Amino acid sequence: LITCGDESRILRVKVIGGIGLAKKDILGASDPYTRISLYDPVSGEITSLQTKTIKKVYTGSEVE
């Protein structure tokens, strides 16, 4: 819930997946996750880390 003065808004974001991710570790995987923030990059939501993949698929329950 985002509060701005006397007004409140709900922003729903659906992260579906990542394709073509760069191979970043020694085994050729990427270990992807997603950070979602609005206005403050430190206090955003972060999805779970999935290791040993370059094709991350998110489920609807990872970020609430």
Short mmCIF file of C-alpha atoms in Angstrom, two decimals:
data_model
loop_
_atom_site.label_atom_id
_atom_site.label_comp_id
_atom_site.label_asym_id
_atom_site.label_seq_id
_atom_site.Cartn_x
_atom_site.Cartn_y
_atom_site.Cartn_z
CA LEU A 1 0.00 0.00 0.00
CA ILE A 2 1.43 3.33 -1.06
CA THR A 3 0.40 6.41 0.92
CA CYS A 4 0.91 9.89 -0.48
CA GLY A 5 -0.58 12.61 1.69
CA ASP A 6 -4.30 11.90 2.12
CA GLU A 7 -4.45 9.51 -0.84
CA SER A 8 -3.66 5.80 -0.92
CA ARG A 9 -3.11 3.64 -3.98
CA ILE A 10 -2.50 -0.07 -4.54
CA LEU A 11 -0.06 -1.02 -7.27
CA ARG A 12 -0.13 -4.65 -8.38
CA VAL A 13 2.91 -5.92 -10.27
CA LYS A 14 3.20 -9.37 -11.82
CA VAL A 15 6.73 -10.53 -12.58
CA ILE A 16 6.49 -13.35 -15.11
CA GLY A 17 10.05 -14.44 -15.79
CA GLY A 18 13.44 -13.72 -17.22
CA ILE A 19 14.84 -14.94 -20.54
CA GLY A 20 18.24 -14.55 -22.10
CA LEU A 21 19.90 -13.98 -18.74
CA ALA A 22 23.68 -13.65 -18.72
CA LYS A 23 25.71 -16.61 -17.47
CA LYS A 24 27.35 -15.15 -14.37
CA ASP A 25 28.78 -18.00 -12.29
CA ILE A 26 31.47 -20.59 -12.95
CA LEU A 27 28.86 -23.25 -13.87
CA GLY A 28 27.19 -21.02 -16.47
CA ALA A 29 24.08 -20.10 -14.47
CA SER A 30 22.73 -16.70 -13.48
CA ASP A 31 21.07 -17.12 -10.02
CA PRO A 32 18.30 -14.60 -10.87
CA TYR A 33 16.01 -12.66 -8.55
CA THR A 34 13.88 -9.54 -8.97
CA ARG A 35 13.90 -6.36 -6.88
CA ILE A 36 10.76 -4.23 -7.06
CA SER A 37 10.74 -0.79 -5.47
CA LEU A 38 8.88 2.47 -5.76
CA TYR A 39 10.63 5.71 -4.75
CA ASP A 40 12.98 4.01 -2.25
CA PRO A 41 15.29 1.36 -3.78
CA VAL A 42 16.40 0.12 -0.35
CA SER A 43 12.98 -0.82 1.06
CA GLY A 44 11.55 -2.63 -1.98
CA GLU A 45 10.37 -6.22 -2.27
CA ILE A 46 12.76 -8.96 -3.39
CA THR A 47 11.82 -12.35 -4.82
CA SER A 48 13.50 -15.55 -3.77
CA LEU A 49 16.81 -16.49 -5.37
CA GLN A 50 16.77 -19.44 -7.75
CA THR A 51 20.19 -21.00 -8.21
CA LYS A 52 21.65 -22.96 -11.11
CA THR A 53 19.44 -21.53 -13.85
CA ILE A 54 19.36 -18.89 -16.57
CA LYS A 55 15.60 -19.33 -17.13
CA LYS A 56 13.81 -18.01 -14.03
CA VAL A 57 10.04 -18.50 -13.87
CA TYR A 58 8.15 -16.76 -11.07
CA THR A 59 5.03 -18.00 -9.32
CA GLY A 60 2.36 -15.61 -8.11
CA SER A 61 3.19 -16.13 -4.44
CA GLU A 62 6.85 -15.05 -4.39
CA VAL A 63 6.27 -11.34 -3.79
CA GLU A 64 3.35 -10.26 -1.62
#
